[in-house]
mmCIF file of C-alpha atoms in Angstrom:
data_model
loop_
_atom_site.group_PDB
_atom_site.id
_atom_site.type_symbol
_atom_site.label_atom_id
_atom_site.label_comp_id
_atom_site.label_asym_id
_atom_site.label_seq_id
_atom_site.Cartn_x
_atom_site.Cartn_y
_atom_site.Cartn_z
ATOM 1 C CA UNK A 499 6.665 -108.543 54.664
ATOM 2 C CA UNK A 500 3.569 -107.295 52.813
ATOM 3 C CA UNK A 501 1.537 -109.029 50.645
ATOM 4 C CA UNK A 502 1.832 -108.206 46.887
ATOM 5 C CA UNK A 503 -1.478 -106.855 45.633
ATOM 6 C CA UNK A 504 -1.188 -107.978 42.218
ATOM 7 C CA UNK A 505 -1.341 -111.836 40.890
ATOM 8 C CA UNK A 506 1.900 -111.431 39.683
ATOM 9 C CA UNK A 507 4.077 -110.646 43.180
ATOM 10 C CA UNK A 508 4.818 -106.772 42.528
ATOM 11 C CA UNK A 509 3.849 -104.140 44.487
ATOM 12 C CA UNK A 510 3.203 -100.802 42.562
ATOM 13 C CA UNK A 511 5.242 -97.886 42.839
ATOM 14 C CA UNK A 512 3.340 -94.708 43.946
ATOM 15 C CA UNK A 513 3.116 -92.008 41.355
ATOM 16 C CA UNK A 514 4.892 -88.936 43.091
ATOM 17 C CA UNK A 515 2.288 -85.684 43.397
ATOM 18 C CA UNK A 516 2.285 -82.897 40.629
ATOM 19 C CA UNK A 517 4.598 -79.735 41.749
ATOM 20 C CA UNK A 518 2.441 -76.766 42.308
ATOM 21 C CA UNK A 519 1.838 -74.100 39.652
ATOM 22 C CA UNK A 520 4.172 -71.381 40.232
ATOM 23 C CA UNK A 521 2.592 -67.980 41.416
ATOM 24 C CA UNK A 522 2.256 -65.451 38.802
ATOM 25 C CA UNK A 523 4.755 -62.283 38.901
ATOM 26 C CA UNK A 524 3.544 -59.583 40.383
ATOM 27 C CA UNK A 525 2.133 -56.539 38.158
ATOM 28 C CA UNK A 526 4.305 -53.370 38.750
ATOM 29 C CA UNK A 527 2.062 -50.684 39.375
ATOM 30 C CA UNK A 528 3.246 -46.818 38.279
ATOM 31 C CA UNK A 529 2.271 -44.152 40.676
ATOM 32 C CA UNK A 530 2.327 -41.356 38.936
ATOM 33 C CA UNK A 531 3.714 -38.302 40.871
ATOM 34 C CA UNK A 532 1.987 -35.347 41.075
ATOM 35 C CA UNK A 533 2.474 -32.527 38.255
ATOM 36 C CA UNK A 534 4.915 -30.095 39.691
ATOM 37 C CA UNK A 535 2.576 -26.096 39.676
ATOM 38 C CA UNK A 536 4.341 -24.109 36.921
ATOM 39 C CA UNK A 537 7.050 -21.580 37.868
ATOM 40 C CA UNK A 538 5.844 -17.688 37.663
ATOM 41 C CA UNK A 539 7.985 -15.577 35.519
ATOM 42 C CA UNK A 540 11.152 -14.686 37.104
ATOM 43 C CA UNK A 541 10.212 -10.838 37.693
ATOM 44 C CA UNK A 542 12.339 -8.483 35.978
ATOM 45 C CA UNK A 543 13.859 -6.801 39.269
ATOM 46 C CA UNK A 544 14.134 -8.615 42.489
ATOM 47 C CA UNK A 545 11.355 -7.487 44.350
ATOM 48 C CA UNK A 546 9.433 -6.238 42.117
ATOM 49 C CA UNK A 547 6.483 -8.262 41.407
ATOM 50 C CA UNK A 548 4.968 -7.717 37.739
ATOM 51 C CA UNK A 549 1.475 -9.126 37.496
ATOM 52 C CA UNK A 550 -0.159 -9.308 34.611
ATOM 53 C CA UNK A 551 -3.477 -8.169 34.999
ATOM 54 C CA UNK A 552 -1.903 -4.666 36.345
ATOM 55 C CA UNK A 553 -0.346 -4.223 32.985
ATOM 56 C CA UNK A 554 -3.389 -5.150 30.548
ATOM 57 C CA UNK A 555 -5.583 -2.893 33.070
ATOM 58 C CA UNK A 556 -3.296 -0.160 31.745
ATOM 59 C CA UNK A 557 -3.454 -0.897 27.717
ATOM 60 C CA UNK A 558 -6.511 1.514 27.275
ATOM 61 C CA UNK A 559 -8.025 3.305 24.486
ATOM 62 C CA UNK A 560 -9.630 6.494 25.949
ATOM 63 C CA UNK A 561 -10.299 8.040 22.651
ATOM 64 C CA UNK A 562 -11.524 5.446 21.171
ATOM 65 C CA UNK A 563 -9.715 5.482 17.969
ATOM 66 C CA UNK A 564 -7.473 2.104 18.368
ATOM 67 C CA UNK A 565 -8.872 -1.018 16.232
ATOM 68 C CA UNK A 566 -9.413 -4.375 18.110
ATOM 69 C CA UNK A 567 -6.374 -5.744 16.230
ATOM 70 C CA UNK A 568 -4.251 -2.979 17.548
ATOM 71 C CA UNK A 569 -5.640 -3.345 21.357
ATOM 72 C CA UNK A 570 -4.870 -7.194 21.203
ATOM 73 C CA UNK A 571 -1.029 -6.675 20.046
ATOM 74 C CA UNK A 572 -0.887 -3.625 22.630
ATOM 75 C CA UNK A 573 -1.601 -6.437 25.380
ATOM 76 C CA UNK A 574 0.831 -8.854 24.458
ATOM 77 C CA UNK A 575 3.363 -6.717 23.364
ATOM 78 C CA UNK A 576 2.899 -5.040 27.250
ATOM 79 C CA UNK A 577 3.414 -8.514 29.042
ATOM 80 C CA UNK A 578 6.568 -9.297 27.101
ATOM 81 C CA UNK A 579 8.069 -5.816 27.903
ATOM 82 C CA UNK A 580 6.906 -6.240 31.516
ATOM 83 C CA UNK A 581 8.359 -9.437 31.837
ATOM 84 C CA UNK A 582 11.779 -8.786 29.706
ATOM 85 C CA UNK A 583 12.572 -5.272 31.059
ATOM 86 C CA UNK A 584 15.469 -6.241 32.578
ATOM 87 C CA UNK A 585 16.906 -6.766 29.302
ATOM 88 C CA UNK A 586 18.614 -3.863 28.119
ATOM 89 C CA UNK A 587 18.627 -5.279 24.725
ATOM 90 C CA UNK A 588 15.009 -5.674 23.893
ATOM 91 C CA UNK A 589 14.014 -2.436 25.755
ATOM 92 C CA UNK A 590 16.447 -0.678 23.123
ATOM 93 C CA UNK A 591 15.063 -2.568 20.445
ATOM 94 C CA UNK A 592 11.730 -1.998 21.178
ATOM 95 C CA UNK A 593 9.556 -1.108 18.127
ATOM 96 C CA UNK A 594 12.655 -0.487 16.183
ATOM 97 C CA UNK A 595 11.508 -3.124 13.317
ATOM 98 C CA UNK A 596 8.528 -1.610 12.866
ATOM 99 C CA UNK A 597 10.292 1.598 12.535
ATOM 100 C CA UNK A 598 12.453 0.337 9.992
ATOM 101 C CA UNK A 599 9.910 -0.218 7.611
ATOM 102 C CA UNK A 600 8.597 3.009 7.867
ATOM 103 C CA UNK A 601 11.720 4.397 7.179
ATOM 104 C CA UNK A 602 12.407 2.600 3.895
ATOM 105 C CA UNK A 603 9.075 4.096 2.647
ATOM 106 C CA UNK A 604 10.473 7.635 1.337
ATOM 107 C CA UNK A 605 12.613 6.364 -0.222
ATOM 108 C CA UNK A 606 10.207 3.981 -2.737
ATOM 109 C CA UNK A 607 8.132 6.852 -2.502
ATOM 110 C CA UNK A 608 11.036 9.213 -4.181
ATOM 111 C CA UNK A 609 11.289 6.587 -6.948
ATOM 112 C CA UNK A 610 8.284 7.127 -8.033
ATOM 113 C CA UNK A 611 7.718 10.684 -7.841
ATOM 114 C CA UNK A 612 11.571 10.690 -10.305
ATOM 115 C CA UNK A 613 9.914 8.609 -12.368
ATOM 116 C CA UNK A 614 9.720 9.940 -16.116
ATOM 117 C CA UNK A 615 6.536 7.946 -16.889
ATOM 118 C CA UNK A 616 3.954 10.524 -15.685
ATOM 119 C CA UNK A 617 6.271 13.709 -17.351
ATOM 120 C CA UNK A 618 6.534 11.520 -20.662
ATOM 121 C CA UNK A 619 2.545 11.312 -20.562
ATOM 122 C CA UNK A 620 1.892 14.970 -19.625
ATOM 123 C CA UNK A 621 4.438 16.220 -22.662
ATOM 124 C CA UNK A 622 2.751 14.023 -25.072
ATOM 125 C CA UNK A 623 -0.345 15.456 -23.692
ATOM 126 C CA UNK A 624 0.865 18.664 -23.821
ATOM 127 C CA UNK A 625 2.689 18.230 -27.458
ATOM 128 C CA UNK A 626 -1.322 16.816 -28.569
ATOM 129 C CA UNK A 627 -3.019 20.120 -27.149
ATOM 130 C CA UNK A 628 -0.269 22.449 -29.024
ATOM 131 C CA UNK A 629 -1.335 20.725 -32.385
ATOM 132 C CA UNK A 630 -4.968 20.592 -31.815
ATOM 133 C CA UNK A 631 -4.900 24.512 -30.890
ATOM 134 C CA UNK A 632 -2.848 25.413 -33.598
ATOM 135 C CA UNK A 633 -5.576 24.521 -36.135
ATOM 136 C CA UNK A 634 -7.937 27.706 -36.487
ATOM 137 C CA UNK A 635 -11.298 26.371 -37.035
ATOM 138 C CA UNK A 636 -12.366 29.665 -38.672
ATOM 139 C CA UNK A 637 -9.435 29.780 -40.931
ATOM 140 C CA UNK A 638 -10.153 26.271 -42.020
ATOM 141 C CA UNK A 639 -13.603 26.872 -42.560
ATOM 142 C CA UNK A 640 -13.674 30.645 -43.776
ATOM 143 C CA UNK A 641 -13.618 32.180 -47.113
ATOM 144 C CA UNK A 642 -11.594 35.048 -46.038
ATOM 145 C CA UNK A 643 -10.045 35.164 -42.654
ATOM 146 C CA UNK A 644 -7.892 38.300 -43.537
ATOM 147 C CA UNK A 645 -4.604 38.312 -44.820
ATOM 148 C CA UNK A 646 -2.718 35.892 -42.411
ATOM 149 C CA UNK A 647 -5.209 32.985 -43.298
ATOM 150 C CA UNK A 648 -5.196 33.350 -46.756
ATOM 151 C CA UNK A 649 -1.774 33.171 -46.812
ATOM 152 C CA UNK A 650 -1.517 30.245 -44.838
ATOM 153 C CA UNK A 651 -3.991 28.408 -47.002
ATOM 154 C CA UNK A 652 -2.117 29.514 -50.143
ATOM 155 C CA UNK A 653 1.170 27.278 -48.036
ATOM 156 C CA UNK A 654 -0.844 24.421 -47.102
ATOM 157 C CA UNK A 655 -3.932 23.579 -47.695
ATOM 158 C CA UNK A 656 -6.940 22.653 -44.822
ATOM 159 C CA UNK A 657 -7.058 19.051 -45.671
ATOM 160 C CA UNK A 658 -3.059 18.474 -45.840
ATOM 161 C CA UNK A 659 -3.427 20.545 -42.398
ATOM 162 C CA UNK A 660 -5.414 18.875 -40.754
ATOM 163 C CA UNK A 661 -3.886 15.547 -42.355
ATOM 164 C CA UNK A 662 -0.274 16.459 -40.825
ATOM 165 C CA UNK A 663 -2.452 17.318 -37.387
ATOM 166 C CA UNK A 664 -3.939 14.036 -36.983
ATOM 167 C CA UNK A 665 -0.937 11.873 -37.987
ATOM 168 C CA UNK A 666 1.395 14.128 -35.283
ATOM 169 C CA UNK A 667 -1.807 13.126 -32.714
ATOM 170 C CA UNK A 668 -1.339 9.863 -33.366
ATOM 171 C CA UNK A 669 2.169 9.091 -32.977
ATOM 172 C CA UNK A 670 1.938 11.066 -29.553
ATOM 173 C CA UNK A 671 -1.388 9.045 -28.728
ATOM 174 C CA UNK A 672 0.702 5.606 -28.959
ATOM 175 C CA UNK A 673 3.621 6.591 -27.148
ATOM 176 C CA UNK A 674 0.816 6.967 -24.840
ATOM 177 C CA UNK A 675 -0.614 3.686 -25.299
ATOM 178 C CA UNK A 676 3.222 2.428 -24.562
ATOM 179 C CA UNK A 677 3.029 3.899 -21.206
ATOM 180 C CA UNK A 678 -0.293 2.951 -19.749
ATOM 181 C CA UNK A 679 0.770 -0.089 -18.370
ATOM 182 C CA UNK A 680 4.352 1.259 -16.281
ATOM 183 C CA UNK A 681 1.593 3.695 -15.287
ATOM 184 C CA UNK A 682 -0.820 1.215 -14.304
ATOM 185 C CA UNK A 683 2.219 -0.808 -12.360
ATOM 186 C CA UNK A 684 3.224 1.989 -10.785
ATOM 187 C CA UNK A 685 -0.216 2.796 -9.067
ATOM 188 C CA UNK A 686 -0.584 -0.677 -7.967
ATOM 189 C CA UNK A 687 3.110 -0.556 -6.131
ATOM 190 C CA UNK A 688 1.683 2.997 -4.737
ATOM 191 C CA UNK A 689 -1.389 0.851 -3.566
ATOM 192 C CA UNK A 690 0.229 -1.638 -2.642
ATOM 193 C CA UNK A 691 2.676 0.888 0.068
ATOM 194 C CA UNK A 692 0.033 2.719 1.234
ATOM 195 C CA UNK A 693 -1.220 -0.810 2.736
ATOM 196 C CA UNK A 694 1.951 -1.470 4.094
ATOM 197 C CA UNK A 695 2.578 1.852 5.799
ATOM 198 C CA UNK A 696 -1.384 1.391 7.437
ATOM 199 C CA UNK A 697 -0.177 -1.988 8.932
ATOM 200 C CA UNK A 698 3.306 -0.647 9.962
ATOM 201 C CA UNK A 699 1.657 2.556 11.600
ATOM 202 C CA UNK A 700 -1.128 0.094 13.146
ATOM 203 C CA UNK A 701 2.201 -2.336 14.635
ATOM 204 C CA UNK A 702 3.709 1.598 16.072
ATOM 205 C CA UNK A 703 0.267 2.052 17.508
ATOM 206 C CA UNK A 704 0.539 -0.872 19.724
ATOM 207 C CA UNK A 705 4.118 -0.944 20.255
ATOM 208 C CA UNK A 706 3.551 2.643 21.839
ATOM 209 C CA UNK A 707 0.431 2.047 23.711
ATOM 210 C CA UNK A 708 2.221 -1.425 25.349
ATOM 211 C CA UNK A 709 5.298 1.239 26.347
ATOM 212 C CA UNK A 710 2.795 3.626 28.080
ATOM 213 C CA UNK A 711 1.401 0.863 29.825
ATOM 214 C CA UNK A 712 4.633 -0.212 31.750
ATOM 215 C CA UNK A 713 5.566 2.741 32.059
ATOM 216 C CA UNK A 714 2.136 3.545 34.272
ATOM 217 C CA UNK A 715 2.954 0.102 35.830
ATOM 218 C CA UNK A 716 6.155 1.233 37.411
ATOM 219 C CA UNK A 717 4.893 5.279 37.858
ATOM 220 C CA UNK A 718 5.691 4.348 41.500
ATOM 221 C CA UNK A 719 8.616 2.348 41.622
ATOM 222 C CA UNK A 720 8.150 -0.553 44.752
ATOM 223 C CA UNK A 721 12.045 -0.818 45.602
ATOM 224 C CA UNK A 722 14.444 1.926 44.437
ATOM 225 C CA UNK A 723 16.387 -0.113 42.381
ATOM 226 C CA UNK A 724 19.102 1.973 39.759
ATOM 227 C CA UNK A 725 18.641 -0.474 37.044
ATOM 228 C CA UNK A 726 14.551 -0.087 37.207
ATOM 229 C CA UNK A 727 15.401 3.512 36.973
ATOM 230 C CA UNK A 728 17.938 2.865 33.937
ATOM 231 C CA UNK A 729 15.317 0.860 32.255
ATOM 232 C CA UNK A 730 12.417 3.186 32.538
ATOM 233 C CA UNK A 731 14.859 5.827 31.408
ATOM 234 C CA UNK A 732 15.522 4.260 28.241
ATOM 235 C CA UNK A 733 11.650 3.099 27.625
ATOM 236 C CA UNK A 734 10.718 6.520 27.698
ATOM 237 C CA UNK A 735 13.317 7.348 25.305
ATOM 238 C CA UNK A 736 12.437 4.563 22.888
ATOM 239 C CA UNK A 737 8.661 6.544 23.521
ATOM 240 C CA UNK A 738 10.078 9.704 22.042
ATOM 241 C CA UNK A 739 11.743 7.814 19.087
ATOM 242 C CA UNK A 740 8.338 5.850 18.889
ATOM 243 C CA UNK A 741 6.205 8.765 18.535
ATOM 244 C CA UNK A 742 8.077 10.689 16.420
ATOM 245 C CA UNK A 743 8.126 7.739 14.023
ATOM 246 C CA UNK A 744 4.214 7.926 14.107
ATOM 247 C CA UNK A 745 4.505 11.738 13.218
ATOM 248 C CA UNK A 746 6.298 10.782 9.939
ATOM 249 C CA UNK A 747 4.304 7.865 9.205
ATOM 250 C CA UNK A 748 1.104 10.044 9.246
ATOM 251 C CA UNK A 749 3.301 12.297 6.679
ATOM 252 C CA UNK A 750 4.131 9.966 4.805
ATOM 253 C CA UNK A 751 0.387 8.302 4.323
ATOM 254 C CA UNK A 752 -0.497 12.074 3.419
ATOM 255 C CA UNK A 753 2.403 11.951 0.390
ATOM 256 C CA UNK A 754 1.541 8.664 -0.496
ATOM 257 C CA UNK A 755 -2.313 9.448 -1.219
ATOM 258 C CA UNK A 756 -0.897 12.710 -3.588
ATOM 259 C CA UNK A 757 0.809 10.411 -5.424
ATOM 260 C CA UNK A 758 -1.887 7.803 -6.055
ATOM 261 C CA UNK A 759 -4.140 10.088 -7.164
ATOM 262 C CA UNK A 760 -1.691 11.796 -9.266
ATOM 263 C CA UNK A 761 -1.254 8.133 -11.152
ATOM 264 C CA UNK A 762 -4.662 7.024 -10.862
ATOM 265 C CA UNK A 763 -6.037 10.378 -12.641
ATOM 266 C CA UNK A 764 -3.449 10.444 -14.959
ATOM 267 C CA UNK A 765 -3.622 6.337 -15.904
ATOM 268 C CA UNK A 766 -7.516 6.950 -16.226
ATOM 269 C CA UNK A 767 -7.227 10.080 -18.122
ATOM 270 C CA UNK A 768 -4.493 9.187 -20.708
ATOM 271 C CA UNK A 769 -6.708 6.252 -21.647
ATOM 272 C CA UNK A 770 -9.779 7.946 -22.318
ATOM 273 C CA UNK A 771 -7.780 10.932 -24.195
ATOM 274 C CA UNK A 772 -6.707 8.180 -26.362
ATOM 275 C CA UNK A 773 -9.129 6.378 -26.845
ATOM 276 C CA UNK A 774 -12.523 8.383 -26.687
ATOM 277 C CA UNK A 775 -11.416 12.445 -27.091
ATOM 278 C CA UNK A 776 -8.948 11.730 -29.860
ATOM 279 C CA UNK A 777 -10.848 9.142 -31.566
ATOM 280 C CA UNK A 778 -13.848 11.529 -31.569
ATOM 281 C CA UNK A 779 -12.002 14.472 -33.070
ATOM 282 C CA UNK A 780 -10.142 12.510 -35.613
ATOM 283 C CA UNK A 781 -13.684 11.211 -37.072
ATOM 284 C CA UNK A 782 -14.592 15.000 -37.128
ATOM 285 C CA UNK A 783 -11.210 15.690 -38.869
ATOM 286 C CA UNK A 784 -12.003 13.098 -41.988
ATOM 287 C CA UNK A 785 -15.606 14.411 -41.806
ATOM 288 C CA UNK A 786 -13.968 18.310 -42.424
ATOM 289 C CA UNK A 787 -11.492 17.244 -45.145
ATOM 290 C CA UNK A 788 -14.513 15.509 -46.997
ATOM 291 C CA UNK A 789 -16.331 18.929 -46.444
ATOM 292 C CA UNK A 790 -13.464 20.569 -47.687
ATOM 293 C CA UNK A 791 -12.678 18.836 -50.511
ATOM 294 C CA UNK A 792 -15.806 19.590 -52.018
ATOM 295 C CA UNK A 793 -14.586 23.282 -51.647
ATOM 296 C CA UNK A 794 -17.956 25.903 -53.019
ATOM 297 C CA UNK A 795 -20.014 23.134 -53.818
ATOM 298 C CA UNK A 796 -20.083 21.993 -50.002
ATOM 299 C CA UNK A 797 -23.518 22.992 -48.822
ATOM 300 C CA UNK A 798 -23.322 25.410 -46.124
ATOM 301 C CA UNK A 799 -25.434 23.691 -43.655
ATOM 302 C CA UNK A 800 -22.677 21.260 -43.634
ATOM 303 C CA UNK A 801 -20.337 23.101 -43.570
ATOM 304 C CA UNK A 802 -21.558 24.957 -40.190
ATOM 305 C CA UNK A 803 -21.876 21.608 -38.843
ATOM 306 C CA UNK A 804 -18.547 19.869 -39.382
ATOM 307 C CA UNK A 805 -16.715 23.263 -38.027
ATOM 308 C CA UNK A 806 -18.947 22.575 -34.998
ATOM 309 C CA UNK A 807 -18.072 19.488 -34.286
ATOM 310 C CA UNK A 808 -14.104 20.131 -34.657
ATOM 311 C CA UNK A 809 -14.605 22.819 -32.628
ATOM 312 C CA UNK A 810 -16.223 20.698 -30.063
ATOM 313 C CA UNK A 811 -14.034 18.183 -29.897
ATOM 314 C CA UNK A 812 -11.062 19.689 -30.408
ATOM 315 C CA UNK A 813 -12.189 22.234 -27.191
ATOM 316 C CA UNK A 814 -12.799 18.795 -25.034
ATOM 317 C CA UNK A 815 -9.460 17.371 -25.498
ATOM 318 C CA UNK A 816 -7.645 20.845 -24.647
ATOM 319 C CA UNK A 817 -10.215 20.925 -21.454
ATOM 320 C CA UNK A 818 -8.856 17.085 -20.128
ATOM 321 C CA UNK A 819 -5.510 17.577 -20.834
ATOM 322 C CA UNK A 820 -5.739 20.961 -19.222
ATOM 323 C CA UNK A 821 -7.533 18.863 -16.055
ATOM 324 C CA UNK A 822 -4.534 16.120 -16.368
ATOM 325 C CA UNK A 823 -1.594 18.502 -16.026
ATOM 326 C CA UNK A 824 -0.113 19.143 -12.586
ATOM 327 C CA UNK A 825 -0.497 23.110 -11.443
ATOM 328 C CA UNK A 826 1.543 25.373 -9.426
ATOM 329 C CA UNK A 827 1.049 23.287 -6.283
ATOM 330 C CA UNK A 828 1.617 20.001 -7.686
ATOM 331 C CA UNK A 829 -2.161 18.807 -7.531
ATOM 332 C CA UNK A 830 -3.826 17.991 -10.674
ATOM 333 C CA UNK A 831 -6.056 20.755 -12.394
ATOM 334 C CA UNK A 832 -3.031 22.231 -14.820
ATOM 335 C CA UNK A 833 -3.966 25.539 -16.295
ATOM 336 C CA UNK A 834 -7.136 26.017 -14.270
ATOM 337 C CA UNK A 835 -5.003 25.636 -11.051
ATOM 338 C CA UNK A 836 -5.130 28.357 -8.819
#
């Protein structure tokens, strides 16, 4: 029996041992697989390999004419055709947006050349020179200009003349005024055309230097497939329709630079007739019916020098209308047209 070790008779009770600590989880650990290489293009044809470098080797610019913009679309606009030319769709479509626009220029351009803004300026102009040549300096100004003038001066007299000449001026000089600005709208939609048909032919430029590259790609077909052969048939048929879209275009740039000079001479004209030639000979008008009114008393220094100066500028405005009106071959330069 064993002995109690405490006064009291008990025998302690042993404390049982802690558990252990359980072992931490292990850490999953991600090994990341390897990046699979990127698939090559599926090549248009079976067996016919289309590397790019081959094509953008052929986008050249012998001449040297081609802008950088137009040599960077010519390369990607080759390895999309390369790559897709066993689409039938896109090879028919090829360039045909670009050749859209193009073809919706003539008729804008037709609108404007109907337009009845630049004819309503010229007959005004015109309408302006008739009155200002219809007043005879000399039979204003002379004593005795023969029969014809003194009969006309018994009918109406210089001032009331040239009175009824300056007020018909003026109510052709501010209709105009009223059409300077559909004049000045129309030149900047001219303007703003001729920019879009230099992009558009710039887009054609590419689209038919990327053609003429694939088609030098596949000169020497690797596998005699038929549908190659249908495609290149058709690219070189979209090259026709391509190039005779660039013919037009270069027409049509031609057309459109007639017709903003036509506006831009006539907008720039009109206002200085207006506002400098006319207001010139209209001060020379009031200084002739002073000079007139004074009848024999005018002195005839004065007299010699406010004919002068009618003359003058009543010859200036007949001169820049003359300039303004179209001639026989459309072209500004009127009556001294050849």
């Amino acid at each position: 029996m064993p002995k109690p070790l405490f006064g009291n008779g008990t025998t302690p009770v042993p404390t049982p041992a802690p558990a252990p600590a359980p072992a931490p989880a292990p850490v999953p650990v991600r090994v990341q697989a390897p990046a699979a290489p990127a698939r090559a293009p599926a090549p248009a044809f079976p067996g016919i390999a289309v590397a790019r470098p081959p094509v953008l080797d052929l986008v050249t610019d012998p001449e040297g004419t081609a802008s950088a913009k137009v040599m960077a679309e010519a390369r990607t606009l080759a390895v999309a055709l390369a790559e897709r030319l066993g689409e039938a769709r896109f090879v028919a479509e090829f360039g045909s947006a670009v050749q859209a626009r193009i073809g919706a220029l003539p008729d804008r351009m037709l609108d404007l050349v109907r337009s009845e803004v630049p004819n309503d300026v010229t007959a005004r102009m015109g309408r302006i020179r008739g009155q200002i040549t219809g007043l005879s300096v000399d039979d204003l100004f002379a004593a005795d200009g023969g029969v014809a003038s003194r009969v006309l001066r018994s009918l109406a007299p210089a001032q009331d003349r040239l009175g009824d000449a300056i007020r018909a001026v003026e109510l052709e000089c501010a209709g105009i005024d009223a059409a300077l600005p559909k004049l000045r709208a129309g030149l900047d939609e001219i303007e703003a055309m001729i920019a879009e048909e230099a992009a558009a032919r710039e887009e054609l430029e590419a689209h038919i230097r990327a053609l003429q590259a694939v088609l030098a790609l596949h000169a020497r077909p690797e596998a005699a497939d038929p549908r190659l052969a249908s495609a290149l048939r058709a690219l070189e048929d979209r090259g026709t329709g391509l190039r005779q879209s660039r013919i037009v275009a270069t027409t049509d740039a031609a057309q459109l630079e007639v017709l903003r000079l036509r506006y831009a001479e006539l907008h720039a004209g009109a206002r200085s007739l207006t506002v400098d030639l006319v207001g010139l000979w209209k001060r020379n008008c009031v200084q002739s019916i002073a000079i007139l009114a004074q009848g024999t008393r005018a002195a005839p220094r004065e007299v010699r020098t406010a004919a002068t100066g009618l003359r003058g500028a009543a010859d200036g405005i007949t001169a820049a209308i003359d300039a303004l009106s179209p001639g026989p071959n459309g072209r500004m330069g009127g009556r001294n047209a050849p």
